[in-house]
Coordinates of C-alpha atoms in Angstrom, one line a residue:
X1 CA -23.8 9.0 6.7
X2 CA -21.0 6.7 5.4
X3 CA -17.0 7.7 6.2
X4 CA -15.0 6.3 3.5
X5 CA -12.3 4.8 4.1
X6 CA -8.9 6.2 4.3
X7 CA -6.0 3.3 3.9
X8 CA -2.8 3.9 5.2
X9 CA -0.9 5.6 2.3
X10 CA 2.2 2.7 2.8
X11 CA -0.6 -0.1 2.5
X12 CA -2.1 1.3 -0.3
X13 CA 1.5 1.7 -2.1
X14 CA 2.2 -1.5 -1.2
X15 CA -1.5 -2.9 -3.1
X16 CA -0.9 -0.7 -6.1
X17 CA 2.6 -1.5 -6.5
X18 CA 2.0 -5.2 -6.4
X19 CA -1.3 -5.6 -8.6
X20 CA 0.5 -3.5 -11.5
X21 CA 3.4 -5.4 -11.1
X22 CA 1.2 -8.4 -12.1
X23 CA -0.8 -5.8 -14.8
X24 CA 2.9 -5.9 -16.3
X25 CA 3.6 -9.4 -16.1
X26 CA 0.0 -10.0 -18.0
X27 CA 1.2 -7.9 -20.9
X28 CA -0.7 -4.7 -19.7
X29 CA -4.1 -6.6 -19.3
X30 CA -6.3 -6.2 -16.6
X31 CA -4.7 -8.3 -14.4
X32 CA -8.0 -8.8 -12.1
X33 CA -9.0 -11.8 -14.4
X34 CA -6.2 -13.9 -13.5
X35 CA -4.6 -16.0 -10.9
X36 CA -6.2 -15.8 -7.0
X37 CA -4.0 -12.9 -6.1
X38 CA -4.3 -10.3 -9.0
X39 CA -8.4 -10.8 -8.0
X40 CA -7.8 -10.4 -4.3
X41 CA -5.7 -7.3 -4.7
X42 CA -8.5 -5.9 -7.5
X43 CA -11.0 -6.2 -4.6
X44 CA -8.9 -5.0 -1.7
X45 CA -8.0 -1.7 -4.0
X46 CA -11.8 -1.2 -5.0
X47 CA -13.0 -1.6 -1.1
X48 CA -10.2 0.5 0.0
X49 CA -11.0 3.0 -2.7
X50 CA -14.8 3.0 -2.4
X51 CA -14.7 1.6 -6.3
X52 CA -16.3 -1.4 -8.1
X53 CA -13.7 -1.3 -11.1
X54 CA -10.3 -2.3 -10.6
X55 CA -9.3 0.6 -13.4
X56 CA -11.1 3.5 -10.9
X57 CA -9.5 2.0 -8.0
X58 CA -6.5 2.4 -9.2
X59 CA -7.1 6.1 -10.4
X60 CA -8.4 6.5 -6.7
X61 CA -5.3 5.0 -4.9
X62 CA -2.8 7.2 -7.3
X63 CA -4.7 10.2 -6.2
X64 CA -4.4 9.1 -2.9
X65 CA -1.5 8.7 -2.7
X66 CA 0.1 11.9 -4.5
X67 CA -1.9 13.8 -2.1
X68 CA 0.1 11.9 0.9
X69 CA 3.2 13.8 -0.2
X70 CA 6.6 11.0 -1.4
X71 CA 7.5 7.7 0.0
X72 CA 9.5 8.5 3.2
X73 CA 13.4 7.5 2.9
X74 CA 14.2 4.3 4.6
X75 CA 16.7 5.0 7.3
X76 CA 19.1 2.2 9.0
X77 CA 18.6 2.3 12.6
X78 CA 20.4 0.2 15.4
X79 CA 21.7 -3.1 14.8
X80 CA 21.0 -2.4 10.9
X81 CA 17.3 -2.5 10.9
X82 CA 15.3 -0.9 8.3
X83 CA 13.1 1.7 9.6
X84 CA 11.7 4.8 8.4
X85 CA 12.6 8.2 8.5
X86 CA 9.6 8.9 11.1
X87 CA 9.4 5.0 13.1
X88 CA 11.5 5.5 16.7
X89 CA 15.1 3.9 17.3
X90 CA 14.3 0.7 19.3
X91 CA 15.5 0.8 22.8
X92 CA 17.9 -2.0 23.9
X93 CA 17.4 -3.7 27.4
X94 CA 20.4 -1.7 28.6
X95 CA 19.1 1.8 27.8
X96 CA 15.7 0.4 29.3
X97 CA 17.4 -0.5 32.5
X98 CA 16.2 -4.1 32.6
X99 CA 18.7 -7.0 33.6

């Protein structure tokens, strides 16, 4: 029995957003037929997605991702790091008692 695989819904964001950001810089073609990193992406979204076409991958990985629920809300955490709403405030070495 095969388990397909379930990418990380801010990976998978990450993927989509970048290959159709390339889609729009080709005019809206399939962007899979051009430079190195528009075909690595293609195949990266259709192995993620259990797909052989980039154009069902991409169905796939919006699906995906709409069931995941929104893009959590970066937050600014100590010493102005970006973290998300859910990541942990780092601990300093004087809260950790070191030193």
């Amino acid at each position: 029995m095969l388990i397909p695989l379930r990418p990380h819904p801010a990976t998978l964001r990450k993927l989509v957003e970048e290959y159709e950001g390339l889609l729009a810089d080709d005019g809206g073609r399939d962007a899979s037929g051009g430079g190195p990193r528009a075909r690595d992406l293609a195949y990266t979204l259709c192995v993620l997605t259990g797909t052989r076409d980039v154009s069902a991958a991409l169905e796939a990985a919006h699906r995906h991702l709409a069931a995941a629920g929104p893009r959590p809300e970066p937050v600014t955490g100590a010493a102005g790091t970006l973290r998300t709403a859910t990541a942990p405030e780092p601990v300093t070495v004087a809260q950790a008692g070191v030193g």
